[in-house]
Amino acid sequence: EKGNLSELRQKGLTSSIGDIVSFIDDDVYCEPIWLESVVKAFKENKETLGVTGPTTVTDEYSKNRDIFRYKFLRRLHDRIFLGKDRYRPSTLSKCGCPSMASNDEDLEINYPIKVDYLEACNMSIRRKEAIDAGGFDNAYYRTSEWCEVDLALKIRRKGACIFLPEARLYHRPSKKGIYGARLSTAHRWKNFKSFQNK
């Protein structure tokens, strides 16, 4: 709840000692096979530098975020900014808009696929490669949106990021903690512009 999220994530990355570092949010519930499937994915392919998976937001929790609560706005957003990519998780459109398909309960991806970025609340990375790529950029501040996407794009220059259906977790968006800072949009807009400029 306190500090710049990208700085805190970078501190976690550099302070950790394992080969794989996972970042999940405090408002998620992981499937019992989540960790096992993430570790297996890294072991099976040395080219894999990042793993993400479904971040399902059930109807019960969709009311906590406007983009999920107002389904018409979500569909409109997806059609305008994502087109055919709106059904593909962890994909960036040509204009840099992220797909939100990983949040859908009816997501129909049942095999690993290569993706553009790692979901912020469900990302696992190879520690050394992430540090070598520069880690989380502190130019993204406060809620630090886009710092995770930025890091994923950097590590993809050396290897693959994959979306693994078995690495499912349930995101229960909270209105506590950092949520209050999300309501202030000025810094979020600056973070987005920083990402677009890169």
PDB file of C-alpha atoms in Angstrom, residues 39-51 114 126 160 162:
ATOM      1  CA  VAL A  39       7.957 -24.651 -12.205  1.00  0.00           C
ATOM      2  CA  LYS A  40       7.327 -27.455 -14.721  1.00  0.00           C
ATOM      3  CA  ALA A  41       6.968 -24.952 -17.590  1.00  0.00           C
ATOM      4  CA  PHE A  42      10.368 -23.422 -16.814  1.00  0.00           C
ATOM      5  CA  LYS A  43      12.029 -26.842 -16.446  1.00  0.00           C
ATOM      6  CA  GLU A  44      10.645 -28.165 -19.738  1.00  0.00           C
ATOM      7  CA  ASN A  45      11.925 -25.310 -21.877  1.00  0.00           C
ATOM      8  CA  LYS A  46      15.052 -23.266 -21.168  1.00  0.00           C
ATOM      9  CA  GLU A  47      13.888 -20.685 -23.744  1.00  0.00           C
ATOM     10  CA  THR A  48      10.944 -19.808 -21.487  1.00  0.00           C
ATOM     11  CA  LEU A  49      11.800 -16.663 -19.529  1.00  0.00           C
ATOM     12  CA  GLY A  50       8.299 -15.743 -18.357  1.00  0.00           C
ATOM     13  CA  VAL A  51       5.115 -17.628 -17.452  1.00  0.00           C
ATOM     14  CA  LYS A 114       3.473 -17.591 -26.664  1.00  0.00           C
ATOM     15  CA  ARG A 126      13.668 -16.169 -14.547  1.00  0.00           C
ATOM     16  CA  ALA A 160       9.705 -16.507 -24.753  1.00  0.00           C
ATOM     17  CA  ILE A 162       4.124 -18.185 -22.351  1.00  0.00           C
TER      18      ILE A 162
END
